[in-house]
Amino acid sequence: NGDLSTIVSAKGGVIKNHKFVFGGVGGSIIGSKKTIHDTIKTGDGTADSLYISQIPAIGYGGLFVEYVFNYSSPVHISIPLNLQMGGVFGGHQYSNIKSSLIYVIESGVNVEFNFYKFFVPTINVGYRYVTGKYSPELSGVYGSLILKFGKF
């Protein structure tokens, strides 16, 4: 729908031969807040205002694989693929956001910077494809800043 969102996620994996990475991934999209105003009639016939804040809860998790090119270079690239399953969870009874199962496939290109042996900041550009009821709103091109910590 054109709104920007924040994604908070975490990955944990194993590196084989400094090239192949595989493990688990999970995340949550923190959507923008939408407030709806509506006038309702109460039981005694008087009008009352109702303000509803809608913040969809979206979470998913699954597996990832990644291939790292030229890992020893100060600047190198890697290609990640995330395969995940999760859900969109609506708010309260007045919300028009309905709960739905989703499948998420993310692929992209990482540009990684070998600053330290234990810290590799990364810039990522990719595409997220989401199946389910909210596919048009959640699928699309994304960019991210990744902070990798570990023994590389």
mmCIF file of C-alpha atoms in Angstrom:
data_model
loop_
_atom_site.group_PDB
_atom_site.id
_atom_site.type_symbol
_atom_site.label_atom_id
_atom_site.label_comp_id
_atom_site.label_asym_id
_atom_site.label_seq_id
_atom_site.Cartn_x
_atom_site.Cartn_y
_atom_site.Cartn_z
ATOM 1 C CA ASN A 1 0.000 0.000 0.000
ATOM 2 C CA GLY A 2 3.033 2.285 -0.223
ATOM 3 C CA ASP A 3 3.650 2.586 3.530
ATOM 4 C CA LEU A 4 7.148 2.053 4.885
ATOM 5 C CA SER A 5 7.604 -0.436 7.692
ATOM 6 C CA THR A 6 10.330 -1.577 10.015
ATOM 7 C CA ILE A 7 11.365 -5.218 10.139
ATOM 8 C CA VAL A 8 13.113 -6.613 13.170
ATOM 9 C CA SER A 9 14.639 -10.033 12.580
ATOM 10 C CA ALA A 10 17.376 -12.383 13.646
ATOM 11 C CA LYS A 11 19.347 -15.137 11.912
ATOM 12 C CA GLY A 12 21.544 -17.824 13.327
ATOM 13 C CA GLY A 13 23.514 -20.229 11.229
ATOM 14 C CA VAL A 14 26.528 -22.340 10.480
ATOM 15 C CA ILE A 15 29.213 -21.429 7.940
ATOM 16 C CA LYS A 16 30.798 -24.273 5.935
ATOM 17 C CA ASN A 17 34.047 -23.706 4.003
ATOM 18 C CA HIS A 18 33.629 -19.919 4.367
ATOM 19 C CA LYS A 19 31.073 -20.074 1.514
ATOM 20 C CA PHE A 20 27.876 -21.900 2.462
ATOM 21 C CA VAL A 21 25.694 -20.618 5.287
ATOM 22 C CA PHE A 22 22.500 -22.262 6.520
ATOM 23 C CA GLY A 23 20.316 -21.875 9.587
ATOM 24 C CA GLY A 24 17.164 -20.371 11.037
ATOM 25 C CA VAL A 25 15.590 -16.963 10.561
ATOM 26 C CA GLY A 26 12.654 -15.172 12.148
ATOM 27 C CA GLY A 27 11.221 -11.716 12.060
ATOM 28 C CA SER A 28 8.367 -9.360 12.622
ATOM 29 C CA ILE A 29 7.118 -6.449 10.554
ATOM 30 C CA ILE A 30 6.182 -3.422 12.598
ATOM 31 C CA GLY A 31 3.524 -1.707 10.486
ATOM 32 C CA SER A 32 2.370 1.854 10.470
ATOM 33 C CA LYS A 33 -0.459 2.777 12.791
ATOM 34 C CA LYS A 34 -3.837 3.479 11.165
ATOM 35 C CA THR A 35 -6.580 5.192 13.155
ATOM 36 C CA ILE A 36 -10.194 4.793 12.121
ATOM 37 C CA HIS A 37 -12.971 7.049 13.356
ATOM 38 C CA ASP A 38 -16.548 5.838 13.258
ATOM 39 C CA THR A 39 -19.826 6.951 14.769
ATOM 40 C CA ILE A 40 -21.928 4.193 16.273
ATOM 41 C CA LYS A 41 -25.369 4.164 17.857
ATOM 42 C CA THR A 42 -25.517 2.955 21.401
ATOM 43 C CA GLY A 43 -28.337 0.888 22.881
ATOM 44 C CA ASP A 44 -30.311 3.942 23.966
ATOM 45 C CA GLY A 45 -30.179 5.497 20.480
ATOM 46 C CA THR A 46 -27.508 8.136 21.146
ATOM 47 C CA ALA A 47 -24.503 8.477 18.863
ATOM 48 C CA ASP A 48 -21.029 7.768 20.181
ATOM 49 C CA SER A 49 -17.625 8.179 18.584
ATOM 50 C CA LEU A 50 -15.323 5.206 18.306
ATOM 51 C CA TYR A 51 -11.612 5.571 17.610
ATOM 52 C CA ILE A 52 -9.806 2.400 16.622
ATOM 53 C CA SER A 53 -6.043 2.093 16.233
ATOM 54 C CA GLN A 54 -5.051 -0.668 13.879
ATOM 55 C CA ILE A 55 -1.522 -2.016 14.031
ATOM 56 C CA PRO A 56 -1.258 -5.399 12.334
ATOM 57 C CA ALA A 57 0.986 -7.958 13.991
ATOM 58 C CA ILE A 58 2.995 -9.810 11.370
ATOM 59 C CA GLY A 59 5.483 -12.513 12.285
ATOM 60 C CA TYR A 60 7.262 -15.271 10.421
ATOM 61 C CA GLY A 61 10.123 -17.721 10.721
ATOM 62 C CA GLY A 62 11.860 -20.460 8.813
ATOM 63 C CA LEU A 63 15.127 -21.485 7.198
ATOM 64 C CA PHE A 64 17.761 -19.687 5.174
ATOM 65 C CA VAL A 65 20.673 -20.559 2.923
ATOM 66 C CA GLU A 66 23.355 -18.179 1.699
ATOM 67 C CA TYR A 67 26.332 -18.373 -0.632
ATOM 68 C CA VAL A 68 29.325 -16.078 0.050
ATOM 69 C CA PHE A 69 31.622 -15.046 -2.811
ATOM 70 C CA ASN A 70 35.294 -14.240 -2.112
ATOM 71 C CA TYR A 71 34.852 -14.145 1.691
ATOM 72 C CA SER A 72 38.417 -12.968 2.396
ATOM 73 C CA SER A 73 38.088 -9.763 0.351
ATOM 74 C CA PRO A 74 37.505 -6.589 2.418
ATOM 75 C CA VAL A 75 34.303 -6.026 0.425
ATOM 76 C CA HIS A 76 32.430 -9.013 -0.988
ATOM 77 C CA ILE A 77 28.923 -10.144 -1.887
ATOM 78 C CA SER A 78 26.633 -12.944 -0.817
ATOM 79 C CA ILE A 79 23.292 -14.242 -2.070
ATOM 80 C CA PRO A 80 20.741 -15.133 0.665
ATOM 81 C CA LEU A 81 17.475 -17.069 0.283
ATOM 82 C CA ASN A 82 14.949 -17.116 3.151
ATOM 83 C CA LEU A 83 12.014 -19.566 3.163
ATOM 84 C CA GLN A 84 9.531 -18.759 5.922
ATOM 85 C CA MET A 85 6.006 -19.277 7.188
ATOM 86 C CA GLY A 86 4.003 -17.058 9.509
ATOM 87 C CA GLY A 87 0.886 -15.045 9.943
ATOM 88 C CA VAL A 88 -0.864 -11.713 9.875
ATOM 89 C CA PHE A 89 -2.811 -11.201 13.061
ATOM 90 C CA GLY A 90 -5.675 -8.693 13.237
ATOM 91 C CA GLY A 91 -6.459 -6.444 16.126
ATOM 92 C CA HIS A 92 -9.602 -6.427 18.184
ATOM 93 C CA GLN A 93 -13.197 -7.163 17.144
ATOM 94 C CA TYR A 94 -13.623 -3.811 15.346
ATOM 95 C CA SER A 95 -10.518 -4.264 13.203
ATOM 96 C CA ASN A 96 -10.870 -4.893 9.481
ATOM 97 C CA ILE A 97 -7.514 -6.686 9.538
ATOM 98 C CA LYS A 98 -8.261 -10.397 9.446
ATOM 99 C CA SER A 99 -5.804 -13.068 10.549
ATOM 100 C CA SER A 100 -4.187 -14.959 7.696
ATOM 101 C CA LEU A 101 -1.484 -17.585 7.158
ATOM 102 C CA ILE A 102 1.393 -16.374 4.962
ATOM 103 C CA TYR A 103 4.410 -17.905 3.246
ATOM 104 C CA VAL A 104 7.403 -15.631 2.671
ATOM 105 C CA ILE A 105 10.224 -16.072 0.149
ATOM 106 C CA GLU A 106 13.017 -13.490 0.259
ATOM 107 C CA SER A 107 16.020 -13.328 -2.009
ATOM 108 C CA GLY A 108 18.549 -10.604 -2.533
ATOM 109 C CA VAL A 109 22.144 -9.460 -2.762
ATOM 110 C CA ASN A 110 24.299 -8.560 0.231
ATOM 111 C CA VAL A 111 27.339 -6.278 0.061
ATOM 112 C CA GLU A 112 29.448 -7.220 3.088
ATOM 113 C CA PHE A 113 32.327 -5.291 4.672
ATOM 114 C CA ASN A 114 35.009 -7.203 6.592
ATOM 115 C CA PHE A 115 35.788 -4.583 9.257
ATOM 116 C CA TYR A 116 36.690 -6.991 12.051
ATOM 117 C CA LYS A 117 37.007 -10.770 12.408
ATOM 118 C CA PHE A 118 33.857 -10.856 14.553
ATOM 119 C CA PHE A 119 31.762 -8.065 12.954
ATOM 120 C CA VAL A 120 30.599 -7.734 9.338
ATOM 121 C CA PRO A 121 28.201 -4.859 8.540
ATOM 122 C CA THR A 122 26.120 -5.578 5.440
ATOM 123 C CA ILE A 123 23.869 -3.680 3.047
ATOM 124 C CA ASN A 124 21.105 -5.769 1.476
ATOM 125 C CA VAL A 125 18.692 -5.229 -1.417
ATOM 126 C CA GLY A 126 16.139 -7.888 -2.230
ATOM 127 C CA TYR A 127 12.623 -8.884 -3.112
ATOM 128 C CA ARG A 128 10.062 -10.275 -0.679
ATOM 129 C CA TYR A 129 7.254 -12.432 -2.113
ATOM 130 C CA VAL A 130 4.377 -13.122 0.270
ATOM 131 C CA THR A 131 1.497 -15.493 -0.465
ATOM 132 C CA GLY A 132 -1.930 -15.172 1.085
ATOM 133 C CA LYS A 133 -4.586 -12.536 1.529
ATOM 134 C CA TYR A 134 -2.171 -9.638 2.036
ATOM 135 C CA SER A 135 0.270 -10.498 -0.763
ATOM 136 C CA PRO A 136 -0.039 -7.143 -2.608
ATOM 137 C CA GLU A 137 0.570 -5.136 0.582
ATOM 138 C CA LEU A 138 3.532 -7.176 1.858
ATOM 139 C CA SER A 139 5.366 -8.225 -1.323
ATOM 140 C CA GLY A 140 7.940 -5.950 -2.917
ATOM 141 C CA VAL A 141 11.489 -4.664 -3.126
ATOM 142 C CA TYR A 142 13.206 -3.970 0.181
ATOM 143 C CA GLY A 143 16.515 -2.700 1.493
ATOM 144 C CA SER A 144 18.142 -3.379 4.827
ATOM 145 C CA LEU A 145 21.144 -2.814 7.017
ATOM 146 C CA ILE A 146 22.403 -6.037 8.591
ATOM 147 C CA LEU A 147 24.837 -6.320 11.491
ATOM 148 C CA LYS A 148 26.515 -9.735 11.545
ATOM 149 C CA PHE A 149 28.335 -10.891 14.652
ATOM 150 C CA GLY A 150 30.237 -14.158 15.022
ATOM 151 C CA LYS A 151 33.328 -16.063 14.003
ATOM 152 C CA PHE A 152 33.768 -15.632 10.280
#
